[in-house]
PDB file of C-alpha atoms in Angstrom:
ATOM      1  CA  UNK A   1      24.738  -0.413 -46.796  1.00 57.00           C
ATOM      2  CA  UNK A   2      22.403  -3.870 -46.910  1.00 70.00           C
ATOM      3  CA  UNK A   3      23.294  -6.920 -44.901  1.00 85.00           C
ATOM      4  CA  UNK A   4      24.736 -10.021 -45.938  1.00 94.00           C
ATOM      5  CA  UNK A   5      22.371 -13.180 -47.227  1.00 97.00           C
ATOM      6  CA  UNK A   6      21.832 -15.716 -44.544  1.00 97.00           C
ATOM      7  CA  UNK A   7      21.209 -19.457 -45.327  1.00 98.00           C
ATOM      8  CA  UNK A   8      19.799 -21.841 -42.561  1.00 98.00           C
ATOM      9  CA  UNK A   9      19.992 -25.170 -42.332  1.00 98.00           C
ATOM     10  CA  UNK A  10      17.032 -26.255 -40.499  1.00 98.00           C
ATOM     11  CA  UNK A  11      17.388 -29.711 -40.976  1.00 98.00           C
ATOM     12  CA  UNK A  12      21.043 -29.132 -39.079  1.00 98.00           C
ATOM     13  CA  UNK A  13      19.642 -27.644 -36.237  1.00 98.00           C
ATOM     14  CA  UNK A  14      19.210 -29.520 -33.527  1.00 97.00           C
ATOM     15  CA  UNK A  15      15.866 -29.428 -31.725  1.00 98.00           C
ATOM     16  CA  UNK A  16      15.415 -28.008 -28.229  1.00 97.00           C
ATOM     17  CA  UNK A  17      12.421 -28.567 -25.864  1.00 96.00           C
ATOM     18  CA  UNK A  18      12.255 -27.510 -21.779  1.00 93.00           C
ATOM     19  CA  UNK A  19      14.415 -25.304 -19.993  1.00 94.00           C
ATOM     20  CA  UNK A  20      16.208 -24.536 -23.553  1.00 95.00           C
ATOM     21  CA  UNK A  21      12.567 -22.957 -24.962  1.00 95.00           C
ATOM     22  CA  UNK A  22      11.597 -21.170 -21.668  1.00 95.00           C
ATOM     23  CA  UNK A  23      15.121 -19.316 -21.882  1.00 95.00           C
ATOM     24  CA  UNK A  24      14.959 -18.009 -25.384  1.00 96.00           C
ATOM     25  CA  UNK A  25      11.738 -16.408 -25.067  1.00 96.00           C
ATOM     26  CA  UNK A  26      11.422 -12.691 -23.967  1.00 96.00           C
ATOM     27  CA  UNK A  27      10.760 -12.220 -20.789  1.00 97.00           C
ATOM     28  CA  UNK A  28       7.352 -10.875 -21.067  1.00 97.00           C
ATOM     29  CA  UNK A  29       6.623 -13.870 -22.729  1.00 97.00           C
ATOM     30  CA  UNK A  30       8.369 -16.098 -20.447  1.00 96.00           C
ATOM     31  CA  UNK A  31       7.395 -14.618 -17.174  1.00 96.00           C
ATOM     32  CA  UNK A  32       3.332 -14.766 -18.327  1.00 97.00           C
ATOM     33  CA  UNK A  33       2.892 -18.354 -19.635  1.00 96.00           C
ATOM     34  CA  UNK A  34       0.418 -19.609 -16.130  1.00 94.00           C
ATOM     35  CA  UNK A  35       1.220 -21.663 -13.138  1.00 94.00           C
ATOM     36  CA  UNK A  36       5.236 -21.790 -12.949  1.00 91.00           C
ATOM     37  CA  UNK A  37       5.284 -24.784 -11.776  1.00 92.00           C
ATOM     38  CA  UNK A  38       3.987 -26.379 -14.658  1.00 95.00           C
ATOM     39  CA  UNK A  39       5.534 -24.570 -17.163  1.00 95.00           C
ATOM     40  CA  UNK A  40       8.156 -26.721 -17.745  1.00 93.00           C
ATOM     41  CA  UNK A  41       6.650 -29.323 -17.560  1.00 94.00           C
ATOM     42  CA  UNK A  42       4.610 -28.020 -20.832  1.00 94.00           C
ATOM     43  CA  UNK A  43       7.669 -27.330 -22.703  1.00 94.00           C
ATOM     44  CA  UNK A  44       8.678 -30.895 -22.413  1.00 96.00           C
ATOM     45  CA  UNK A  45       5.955 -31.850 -24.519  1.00 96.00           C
ATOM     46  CA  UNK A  46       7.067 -28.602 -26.837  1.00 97.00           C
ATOM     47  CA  UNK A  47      10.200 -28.801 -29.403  1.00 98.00           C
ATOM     48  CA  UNK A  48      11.851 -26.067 -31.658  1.00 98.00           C
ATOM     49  CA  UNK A  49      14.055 -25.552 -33.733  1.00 98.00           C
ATOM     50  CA  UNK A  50      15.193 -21.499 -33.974  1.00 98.00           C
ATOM     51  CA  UNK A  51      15.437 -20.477 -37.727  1.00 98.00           C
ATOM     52  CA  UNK A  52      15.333 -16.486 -36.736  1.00 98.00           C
ATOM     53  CA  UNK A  53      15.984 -14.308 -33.807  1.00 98.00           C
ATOM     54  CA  UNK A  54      16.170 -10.708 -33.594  1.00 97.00           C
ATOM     55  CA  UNK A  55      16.936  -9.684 -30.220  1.00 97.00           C
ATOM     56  CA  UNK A  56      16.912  -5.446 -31.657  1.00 97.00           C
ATOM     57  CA  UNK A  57      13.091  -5.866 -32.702  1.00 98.00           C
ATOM     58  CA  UNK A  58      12.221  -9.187 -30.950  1.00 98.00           C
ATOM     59  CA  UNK A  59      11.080 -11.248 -34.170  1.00 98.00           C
ATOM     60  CA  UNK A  60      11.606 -14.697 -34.399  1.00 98.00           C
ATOM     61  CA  UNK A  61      10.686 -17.625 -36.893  1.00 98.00           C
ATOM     62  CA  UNK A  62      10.594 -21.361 -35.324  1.00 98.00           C
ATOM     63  CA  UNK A  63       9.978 -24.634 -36.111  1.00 98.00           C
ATOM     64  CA  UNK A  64       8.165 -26.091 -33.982  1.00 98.00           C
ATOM     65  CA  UNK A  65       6.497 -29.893 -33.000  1.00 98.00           C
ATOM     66  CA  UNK A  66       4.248 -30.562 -30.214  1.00 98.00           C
ATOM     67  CA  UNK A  67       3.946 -34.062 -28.098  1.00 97.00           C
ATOM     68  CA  UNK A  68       0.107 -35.446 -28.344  1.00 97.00           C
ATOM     69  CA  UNK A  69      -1.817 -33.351 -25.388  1.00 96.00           C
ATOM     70  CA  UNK A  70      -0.343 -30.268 -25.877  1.00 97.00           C
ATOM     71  CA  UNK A  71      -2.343 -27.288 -24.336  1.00 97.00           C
ATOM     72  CA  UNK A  72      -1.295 -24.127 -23.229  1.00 97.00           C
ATOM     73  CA  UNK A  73      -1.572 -23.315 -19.255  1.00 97.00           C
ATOM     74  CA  UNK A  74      -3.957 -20.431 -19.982  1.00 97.00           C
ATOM     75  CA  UNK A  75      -5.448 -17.834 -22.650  1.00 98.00           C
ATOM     76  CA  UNK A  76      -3.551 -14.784 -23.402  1.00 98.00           C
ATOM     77  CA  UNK A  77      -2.642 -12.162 -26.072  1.00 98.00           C
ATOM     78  CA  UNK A  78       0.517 -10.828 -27.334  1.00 97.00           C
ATOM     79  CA  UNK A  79       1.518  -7.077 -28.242  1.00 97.00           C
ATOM     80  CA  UNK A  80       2.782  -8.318 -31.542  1.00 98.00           C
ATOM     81  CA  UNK A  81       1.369 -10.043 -34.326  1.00 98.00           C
ATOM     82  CA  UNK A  82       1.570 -13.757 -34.164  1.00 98.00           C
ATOM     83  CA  UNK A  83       1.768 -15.988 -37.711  1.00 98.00           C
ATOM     84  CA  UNK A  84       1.757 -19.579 -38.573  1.00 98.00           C
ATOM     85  CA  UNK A  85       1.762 -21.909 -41.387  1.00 98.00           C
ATOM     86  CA  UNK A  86       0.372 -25.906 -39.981  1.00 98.00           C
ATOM     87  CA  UNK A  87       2.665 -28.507 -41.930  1.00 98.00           C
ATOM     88  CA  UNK A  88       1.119 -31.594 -39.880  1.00 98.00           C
ATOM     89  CA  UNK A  89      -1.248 -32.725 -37.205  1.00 98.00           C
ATOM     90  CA  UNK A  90      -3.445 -30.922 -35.544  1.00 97.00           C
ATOM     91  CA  UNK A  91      -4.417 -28.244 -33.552  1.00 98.00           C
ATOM     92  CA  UNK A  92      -7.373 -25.903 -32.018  1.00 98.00           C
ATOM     93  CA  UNK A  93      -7.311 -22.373 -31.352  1.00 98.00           C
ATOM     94  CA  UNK A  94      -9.557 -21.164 -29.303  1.00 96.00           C
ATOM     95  CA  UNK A  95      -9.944 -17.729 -30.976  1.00 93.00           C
ATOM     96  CA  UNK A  96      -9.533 -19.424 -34.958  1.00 96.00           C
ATOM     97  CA  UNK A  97     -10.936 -22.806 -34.699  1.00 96.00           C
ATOM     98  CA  UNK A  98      -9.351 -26.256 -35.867  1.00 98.00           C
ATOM     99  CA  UNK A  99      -6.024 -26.376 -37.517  1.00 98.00           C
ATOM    100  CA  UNK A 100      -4.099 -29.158 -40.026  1.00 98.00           C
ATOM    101  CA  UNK A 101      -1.696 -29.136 -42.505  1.00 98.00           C
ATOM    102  CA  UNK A 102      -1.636 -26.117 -44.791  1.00 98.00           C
ATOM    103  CA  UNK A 103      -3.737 -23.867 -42.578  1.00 98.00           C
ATOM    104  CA  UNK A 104      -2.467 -20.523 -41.996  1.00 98.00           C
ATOM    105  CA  UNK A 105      -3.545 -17.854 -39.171  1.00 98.00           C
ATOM    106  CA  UNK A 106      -2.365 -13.733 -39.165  1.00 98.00           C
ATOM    107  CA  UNK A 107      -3.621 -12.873 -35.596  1.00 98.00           C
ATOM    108  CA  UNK A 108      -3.235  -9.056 -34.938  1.00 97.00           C
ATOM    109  CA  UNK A 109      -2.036  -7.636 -31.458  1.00 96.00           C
ATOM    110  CA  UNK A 110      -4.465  -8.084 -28.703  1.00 96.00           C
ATOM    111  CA  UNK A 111      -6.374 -11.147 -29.639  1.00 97.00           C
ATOM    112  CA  UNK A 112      -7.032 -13.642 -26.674  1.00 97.00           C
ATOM    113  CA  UNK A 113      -5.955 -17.291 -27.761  1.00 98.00           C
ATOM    114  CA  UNK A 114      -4.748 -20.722 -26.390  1.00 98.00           C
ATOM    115  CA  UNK A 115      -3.659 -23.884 -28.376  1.00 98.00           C
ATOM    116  CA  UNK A 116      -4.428 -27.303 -27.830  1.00 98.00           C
ATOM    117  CA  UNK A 117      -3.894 -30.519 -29.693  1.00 98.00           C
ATOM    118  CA  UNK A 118      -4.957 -34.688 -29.248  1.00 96.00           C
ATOM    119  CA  UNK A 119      -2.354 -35.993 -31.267  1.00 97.00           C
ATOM    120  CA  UNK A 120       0.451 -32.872 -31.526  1.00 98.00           C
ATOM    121  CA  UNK A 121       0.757 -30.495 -34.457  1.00 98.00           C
ATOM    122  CA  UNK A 122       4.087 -29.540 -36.589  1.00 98.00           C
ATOM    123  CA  UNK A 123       3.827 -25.581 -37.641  1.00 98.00           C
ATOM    124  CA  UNK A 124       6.450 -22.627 -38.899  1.00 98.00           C
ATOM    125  CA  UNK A 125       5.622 -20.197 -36.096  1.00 98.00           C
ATOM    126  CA  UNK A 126       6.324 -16.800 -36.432  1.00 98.00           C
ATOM    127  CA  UNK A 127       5.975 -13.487 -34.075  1.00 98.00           C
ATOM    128  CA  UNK A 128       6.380 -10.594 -36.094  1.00 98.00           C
ATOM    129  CA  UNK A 129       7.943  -8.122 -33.168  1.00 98.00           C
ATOM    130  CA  UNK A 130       8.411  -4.507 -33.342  1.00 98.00           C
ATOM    131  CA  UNK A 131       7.443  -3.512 -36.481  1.00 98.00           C
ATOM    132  CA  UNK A 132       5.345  -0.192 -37.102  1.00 97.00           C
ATOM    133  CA  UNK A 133       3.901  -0.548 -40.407  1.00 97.00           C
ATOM    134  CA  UNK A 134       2.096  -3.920 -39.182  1.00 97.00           C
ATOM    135  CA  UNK A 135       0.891  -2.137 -36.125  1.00 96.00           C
ATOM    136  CA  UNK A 136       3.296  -5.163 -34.028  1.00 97.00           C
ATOM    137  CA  UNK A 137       4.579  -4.222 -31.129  1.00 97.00           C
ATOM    138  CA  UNK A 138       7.393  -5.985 -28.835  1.00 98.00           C
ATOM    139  CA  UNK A 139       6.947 -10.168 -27.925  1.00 98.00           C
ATOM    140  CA  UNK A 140       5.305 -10.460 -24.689  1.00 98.00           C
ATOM    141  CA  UNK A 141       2.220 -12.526 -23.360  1.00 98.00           C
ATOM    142  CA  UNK A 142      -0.780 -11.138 -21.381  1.00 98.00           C
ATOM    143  CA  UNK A 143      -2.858 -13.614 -19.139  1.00 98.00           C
ATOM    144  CA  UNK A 144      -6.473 -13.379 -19.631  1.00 97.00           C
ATOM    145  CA  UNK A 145      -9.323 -14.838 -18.153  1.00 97.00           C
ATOM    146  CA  UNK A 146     -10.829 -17.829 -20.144  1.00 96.00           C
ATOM    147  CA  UNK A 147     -14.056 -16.137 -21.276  1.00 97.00           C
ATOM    148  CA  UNK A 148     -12.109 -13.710 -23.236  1.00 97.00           C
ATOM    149  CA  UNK A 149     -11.046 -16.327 -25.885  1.00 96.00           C
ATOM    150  CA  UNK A 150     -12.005 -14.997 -29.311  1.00 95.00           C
ATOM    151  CA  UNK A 151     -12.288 -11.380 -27.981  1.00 95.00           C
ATOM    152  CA  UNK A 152      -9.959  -8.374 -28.442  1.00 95.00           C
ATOM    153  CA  UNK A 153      -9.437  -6.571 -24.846  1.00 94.00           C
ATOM    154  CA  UNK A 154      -7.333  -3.760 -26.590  1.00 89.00           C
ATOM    155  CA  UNK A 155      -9.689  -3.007 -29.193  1.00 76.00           C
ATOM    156  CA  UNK A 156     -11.435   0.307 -27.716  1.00 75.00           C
ATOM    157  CA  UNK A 157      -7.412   1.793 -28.034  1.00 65.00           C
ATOM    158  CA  UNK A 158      -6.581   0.747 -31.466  1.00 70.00           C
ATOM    159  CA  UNK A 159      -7.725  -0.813 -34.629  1.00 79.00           C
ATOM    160  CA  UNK A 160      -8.186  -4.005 -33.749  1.00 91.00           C
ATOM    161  CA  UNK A 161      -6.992  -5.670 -36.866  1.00 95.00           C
ATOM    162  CA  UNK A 162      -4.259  -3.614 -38.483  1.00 94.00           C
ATOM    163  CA  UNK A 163      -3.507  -3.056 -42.005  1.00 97.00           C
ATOM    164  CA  UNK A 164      -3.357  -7.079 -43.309  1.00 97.00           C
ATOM    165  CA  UNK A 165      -6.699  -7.555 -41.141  1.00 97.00           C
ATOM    166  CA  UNK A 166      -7.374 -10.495 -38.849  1.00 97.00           C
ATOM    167  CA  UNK A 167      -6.708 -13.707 -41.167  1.00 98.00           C
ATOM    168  CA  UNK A 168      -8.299 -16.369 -38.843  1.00 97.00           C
ATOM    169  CA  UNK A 169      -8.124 -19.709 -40.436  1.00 97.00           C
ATOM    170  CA  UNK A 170      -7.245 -19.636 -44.405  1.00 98.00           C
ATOM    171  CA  UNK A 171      -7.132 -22.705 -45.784  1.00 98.00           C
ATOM    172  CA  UNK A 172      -4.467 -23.001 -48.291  1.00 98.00           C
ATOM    173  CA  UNK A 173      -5.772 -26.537 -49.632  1.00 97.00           C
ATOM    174  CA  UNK A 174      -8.558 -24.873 -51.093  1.00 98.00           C
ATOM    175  CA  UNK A 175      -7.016 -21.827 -52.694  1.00 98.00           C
ATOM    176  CA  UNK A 176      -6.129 -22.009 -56.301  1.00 98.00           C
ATOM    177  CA  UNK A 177      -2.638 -21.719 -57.759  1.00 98.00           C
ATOM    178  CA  UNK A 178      -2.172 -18.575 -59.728  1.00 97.00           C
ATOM    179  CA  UNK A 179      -0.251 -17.164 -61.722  1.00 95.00           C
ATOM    180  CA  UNK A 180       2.384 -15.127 -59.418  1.00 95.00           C
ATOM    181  CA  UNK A 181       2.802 -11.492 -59.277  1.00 94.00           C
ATOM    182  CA  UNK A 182       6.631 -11.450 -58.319  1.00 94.00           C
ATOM    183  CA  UNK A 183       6.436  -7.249 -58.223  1.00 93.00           C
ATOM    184  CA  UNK A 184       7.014  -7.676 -54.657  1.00 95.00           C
ATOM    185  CA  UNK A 185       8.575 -10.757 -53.660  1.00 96.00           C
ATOM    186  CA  UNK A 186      11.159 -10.364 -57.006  1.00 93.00           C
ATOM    187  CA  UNK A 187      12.540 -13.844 -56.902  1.00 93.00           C
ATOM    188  CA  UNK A 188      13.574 -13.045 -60.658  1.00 85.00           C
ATOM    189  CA  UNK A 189      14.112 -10.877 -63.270  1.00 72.00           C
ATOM    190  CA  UNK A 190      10.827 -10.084 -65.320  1.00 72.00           C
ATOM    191  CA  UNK A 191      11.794 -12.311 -68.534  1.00 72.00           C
ATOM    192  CA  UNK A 192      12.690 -15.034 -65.746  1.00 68.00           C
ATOM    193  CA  UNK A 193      10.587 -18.672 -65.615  1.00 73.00           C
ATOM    194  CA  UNK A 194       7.196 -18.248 -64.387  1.00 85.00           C
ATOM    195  CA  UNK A 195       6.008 -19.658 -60.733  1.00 94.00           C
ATOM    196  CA  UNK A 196       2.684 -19.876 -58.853  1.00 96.00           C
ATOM    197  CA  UNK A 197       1.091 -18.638 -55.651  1.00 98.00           C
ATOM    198  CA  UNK A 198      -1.252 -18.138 -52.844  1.00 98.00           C
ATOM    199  CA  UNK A 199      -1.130 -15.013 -51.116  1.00 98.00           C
ATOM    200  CA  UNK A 200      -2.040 -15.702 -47.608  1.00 98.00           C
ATOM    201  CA  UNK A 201      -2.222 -12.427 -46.081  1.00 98.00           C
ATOM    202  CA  UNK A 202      -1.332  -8.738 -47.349  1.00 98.00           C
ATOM    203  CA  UNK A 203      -0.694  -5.456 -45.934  1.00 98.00           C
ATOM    204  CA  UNK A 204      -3.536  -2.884 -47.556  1.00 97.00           C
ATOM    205  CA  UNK A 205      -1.144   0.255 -46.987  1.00 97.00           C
ATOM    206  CA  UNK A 206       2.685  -0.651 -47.819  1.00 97.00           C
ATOM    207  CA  UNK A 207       2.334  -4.806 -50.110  1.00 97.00           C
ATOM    208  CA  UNK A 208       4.209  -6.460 -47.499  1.00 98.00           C
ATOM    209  CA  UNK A 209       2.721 -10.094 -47.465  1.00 98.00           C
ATOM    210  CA  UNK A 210       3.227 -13.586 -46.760  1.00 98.00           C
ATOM    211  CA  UNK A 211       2.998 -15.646 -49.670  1.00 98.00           C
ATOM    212  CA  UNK A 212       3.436 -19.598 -50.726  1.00 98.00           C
ATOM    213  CA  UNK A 213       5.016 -19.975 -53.723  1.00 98.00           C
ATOM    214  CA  UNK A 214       5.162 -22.856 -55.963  1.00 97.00           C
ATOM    215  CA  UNK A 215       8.593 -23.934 -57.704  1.00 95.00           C
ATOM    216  CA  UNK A 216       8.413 -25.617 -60.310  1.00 94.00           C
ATOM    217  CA  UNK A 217      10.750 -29.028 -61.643  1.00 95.00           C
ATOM    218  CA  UNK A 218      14.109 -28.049 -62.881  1.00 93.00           C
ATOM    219  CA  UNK A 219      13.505 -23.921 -62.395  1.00 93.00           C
ATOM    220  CA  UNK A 220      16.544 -21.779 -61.741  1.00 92.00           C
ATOM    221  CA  UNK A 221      16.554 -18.164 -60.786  1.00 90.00           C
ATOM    222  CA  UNK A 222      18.659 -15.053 -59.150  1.00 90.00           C
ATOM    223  CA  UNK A 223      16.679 -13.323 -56.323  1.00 93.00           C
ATOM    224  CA  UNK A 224      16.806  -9.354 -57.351  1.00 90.00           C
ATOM    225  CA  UNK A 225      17.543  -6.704 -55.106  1.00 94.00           C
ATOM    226  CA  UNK A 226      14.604  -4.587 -53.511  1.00 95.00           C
ATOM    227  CA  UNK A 227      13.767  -2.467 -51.152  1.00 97.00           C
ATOM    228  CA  UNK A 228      12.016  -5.036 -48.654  1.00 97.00           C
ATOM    229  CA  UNK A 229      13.599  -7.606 -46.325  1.00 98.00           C
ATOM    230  CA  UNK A 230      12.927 -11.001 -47.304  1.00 98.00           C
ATOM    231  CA  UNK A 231      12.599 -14.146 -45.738  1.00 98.00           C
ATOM    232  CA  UNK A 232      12.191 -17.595 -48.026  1.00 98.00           C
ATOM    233  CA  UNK A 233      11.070 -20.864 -45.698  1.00 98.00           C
ATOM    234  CA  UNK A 234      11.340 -24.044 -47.712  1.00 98.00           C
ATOM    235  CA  UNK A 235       8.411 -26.061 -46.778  1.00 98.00           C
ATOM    236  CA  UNK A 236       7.977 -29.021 -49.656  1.00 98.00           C
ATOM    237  CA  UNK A 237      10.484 -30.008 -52.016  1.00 98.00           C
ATOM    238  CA  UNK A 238      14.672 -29.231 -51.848  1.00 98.00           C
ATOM    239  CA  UNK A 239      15.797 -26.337 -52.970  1.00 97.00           C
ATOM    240  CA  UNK A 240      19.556 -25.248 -54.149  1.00 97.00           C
ATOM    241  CA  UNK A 241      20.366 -21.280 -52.695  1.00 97.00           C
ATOM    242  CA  UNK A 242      23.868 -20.534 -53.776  1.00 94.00           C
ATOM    243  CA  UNK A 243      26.044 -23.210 -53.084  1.00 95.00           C
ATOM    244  CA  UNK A 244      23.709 -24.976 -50.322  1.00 96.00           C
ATOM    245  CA  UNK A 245      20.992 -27.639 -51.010  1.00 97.00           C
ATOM    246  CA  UNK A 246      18.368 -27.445 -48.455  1.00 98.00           C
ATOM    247  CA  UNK A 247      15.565 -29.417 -47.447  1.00 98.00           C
ATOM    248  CA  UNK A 248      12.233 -28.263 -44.837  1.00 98.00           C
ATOM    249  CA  UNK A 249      12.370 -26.186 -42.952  1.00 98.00           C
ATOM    250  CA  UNK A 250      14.940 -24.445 -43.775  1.00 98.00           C
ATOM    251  CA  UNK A 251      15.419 -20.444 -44.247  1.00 98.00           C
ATOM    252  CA  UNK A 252      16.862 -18.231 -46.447  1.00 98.00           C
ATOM    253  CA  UNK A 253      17.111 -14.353 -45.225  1.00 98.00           C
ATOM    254  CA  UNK A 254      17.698 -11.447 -47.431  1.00 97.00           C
ATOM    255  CA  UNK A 255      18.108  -7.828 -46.126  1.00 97.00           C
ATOM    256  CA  UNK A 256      16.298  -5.015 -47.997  1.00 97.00           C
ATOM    257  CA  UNK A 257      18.969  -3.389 -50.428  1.00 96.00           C
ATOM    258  CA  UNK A 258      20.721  -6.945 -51.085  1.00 95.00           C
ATOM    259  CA  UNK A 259      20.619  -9.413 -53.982  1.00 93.00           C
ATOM    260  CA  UNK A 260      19.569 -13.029 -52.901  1.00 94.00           C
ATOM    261  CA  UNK A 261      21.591 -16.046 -54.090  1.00 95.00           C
ATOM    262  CA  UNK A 262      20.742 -18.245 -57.479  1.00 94.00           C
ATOM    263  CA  UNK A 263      17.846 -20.530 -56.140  1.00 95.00           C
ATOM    264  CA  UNK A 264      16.690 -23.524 -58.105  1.00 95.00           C
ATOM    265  CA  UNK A 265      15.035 -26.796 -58.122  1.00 96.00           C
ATOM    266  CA  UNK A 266      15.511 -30.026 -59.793  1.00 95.00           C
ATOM    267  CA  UNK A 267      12.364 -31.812 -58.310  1.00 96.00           C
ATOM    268  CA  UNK A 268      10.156 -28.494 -57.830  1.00 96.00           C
ATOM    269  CA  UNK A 269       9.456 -27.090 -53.700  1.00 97.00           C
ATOM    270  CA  UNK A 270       6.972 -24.942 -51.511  1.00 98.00           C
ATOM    271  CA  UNK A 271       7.668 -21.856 -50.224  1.00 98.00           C
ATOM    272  CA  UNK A 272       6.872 -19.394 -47.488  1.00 98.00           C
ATOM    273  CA  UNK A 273       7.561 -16.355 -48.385  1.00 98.00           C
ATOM    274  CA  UNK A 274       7.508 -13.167 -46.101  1.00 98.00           C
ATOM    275  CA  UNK A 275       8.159  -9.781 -47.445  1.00 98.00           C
ATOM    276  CA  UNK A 276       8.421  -6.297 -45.185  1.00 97.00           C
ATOM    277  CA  UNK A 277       7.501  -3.012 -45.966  1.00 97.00           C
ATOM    278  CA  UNK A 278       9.682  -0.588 -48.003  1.00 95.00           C
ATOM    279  CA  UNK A 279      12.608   0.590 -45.872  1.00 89.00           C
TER     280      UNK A 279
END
C-alpha cells in the first residue's frame, strides 16, 4: 500500500543552530565531528532548517546557512553518499573545489572532505542514507588525517564511485535548458505542458537521478503515480501543490506507488528534483 503525500513548509520552519543541530545528527556523525570542545561552538555559526528525516534508513534533506568563517573542525568521510545544491555564497571543498550559487556536488561513500567559507554559504544539503542501489550506506563521519583530502581511503574495498559516479563540482549556470524527459520524474501525463531541465547526476544501472526542473509561467499539472519515491524541493519561484502555496525551500514528498498533488505556477519556479530507484 503507498504512503501518503507530504507537503513542507520550509519557509514555516523555524531555524535551529547549536545544541539543536548536534542532537539531530546520528551518532556516528555526531560523536566524529573533531575537538568536542569546539564543536558547539561551530554549530553556532551553523543553521538548519530539517525538511526530511528518516530515522529507518537515516536520510535526511536540510536547509542549511552558514555564519561568515565557517570551517569544519577536521576532514572526514561518510559511509553514505552526501549531495548538495549551493543557492548563495560561498564555499570550498577541499576534495571539489570552490562552490556558489547553482553548483551541485554527488560525493560517493568514502571520499575525504571539509568545508570552509569567508563570507557563509546557503545550500539544500542532502545525505542519501541506507540505500543499496546507490551503494549508500548508514550517516556517520570518519576523521581523517588532513593529507587525505581529495583521496578515497575505502577505495581498494569497493568501487569508489558507485553507479551515478563521483559528480565533483557541476556547474548548473552553464548547462543548457532542455527539453525534459519526464519518463522518470512523471510530473504529468504525456499530452501534459512541456517543462525544461538539467540533469545533475544519474544512476547508470536503475534512472534514479537528481534533476532541476524548470516551471514555466502559469503551468498546471497532476504528478502521476510511479514506481519511484519522489522528492520535489522548490528552489526559485512559488509553487501551488494541492491546496498549499509554497515558497523556497520548501518540499514536497511522494512515496513510490502514490499520485502527487496538482502542482502549478502562476509566475514559473525551480526545482530539485530527486527520484529513487524502482521499488
Amino acid at each position: 500500500m503507498a504512503g501518503e503525500v507530504t507537503i513542507v513548509d520550509g519557509p514555516a520552519l523555524p531555524w535551529v543552530n547549536g545544541r539543536a543541530v548536534y542532537d539531530s545528527m546520528e551518532p556516528a556523525f555526531r560523536d566524529n565531528l573533531g575537538d568536542p570542545d569546539r564543536v558547539l561552538d561551530l554549530f553556532s555559526r551553523y543553521w538548519m532548517r530539517s525538511l526530511w528525516l528518516d530515522p529507518a534508513t537515516s536520510r535526511r534533506i536540510d536547509h542549511v546557512r552558514t555564519e561568515p568563517g565557517y570551517r569544519d573542525l577536521c576532514e572526514a568521510y561518510h559511509d553514505s553518499v552526501e549531495e548538495a545544491l549551493f543557492l548563495g555564497g560561498d564555499a570550498t571543498l577541499s576534495a571539489e573545489g570552490d562552490f556558489q550559487a547553482g553548483d551541485y556536488f554527488w560525493r560517493p561513500p568514502g571520499w575525504v572532505h571539509a568545508a570552509a567559507s569567508d563570507q557563509g554559504f546557503e545550500c539544500v544539503l542532502m545525505m542519501e542514507g541506507e540505500a543499496p542501489a546507490e551503494d549508500s550506506g548508514r550517516v556517520s563521519r570518519v576523521i581523517r588525517p588532513d593529507e587525505d583530502a581529495g583521496h578515497n581511503p575505502l577505495a581498494g574495498a569497493a568501487d569508489p564511485i558507485g553507479p551515478r559516479g563521483y559528480v565533483r563540482r557541476r556547474e548548473s549556470r552553464f548547462m543548457v535548458w532542455r527539453d525534459h524527459d519526464d519518463s522518470v520524474t512523471r510530473l504529468t501525463t504525456p499530452d501534459g505542458p512541456a517543462l525544461t531541465s538539467k540533469t545533475l547526476s544519474d544512476n547508470a544501472a536503475t534512472g534514479s537521478a537528481s534533476v532541476l526542473v524548470q516551471v514555466p509561467p502559469t503551468w498546471t499539472g497532476t504528478v502521476a503515480a510511479t514506481d519511484r519515491e519522489r522528492f520535489l524541493i522548490l528552489t526559485e519561484g512559488s509553487l501551488t501543490a494541492g491546496d498549499a502555496t509554497l515558497e523556497p525551500c520548501s518540499l514536497v514528498h511522494i512515496p513510490a506507488g502514490a499520485p502527487g498533488p496538482s502542482i502549478g505556477s502562476a509566475g514559473g519556479a525551480t526545482l530539485l528534483v530527486k527520484v529513487g530507484s524502482p521499488r
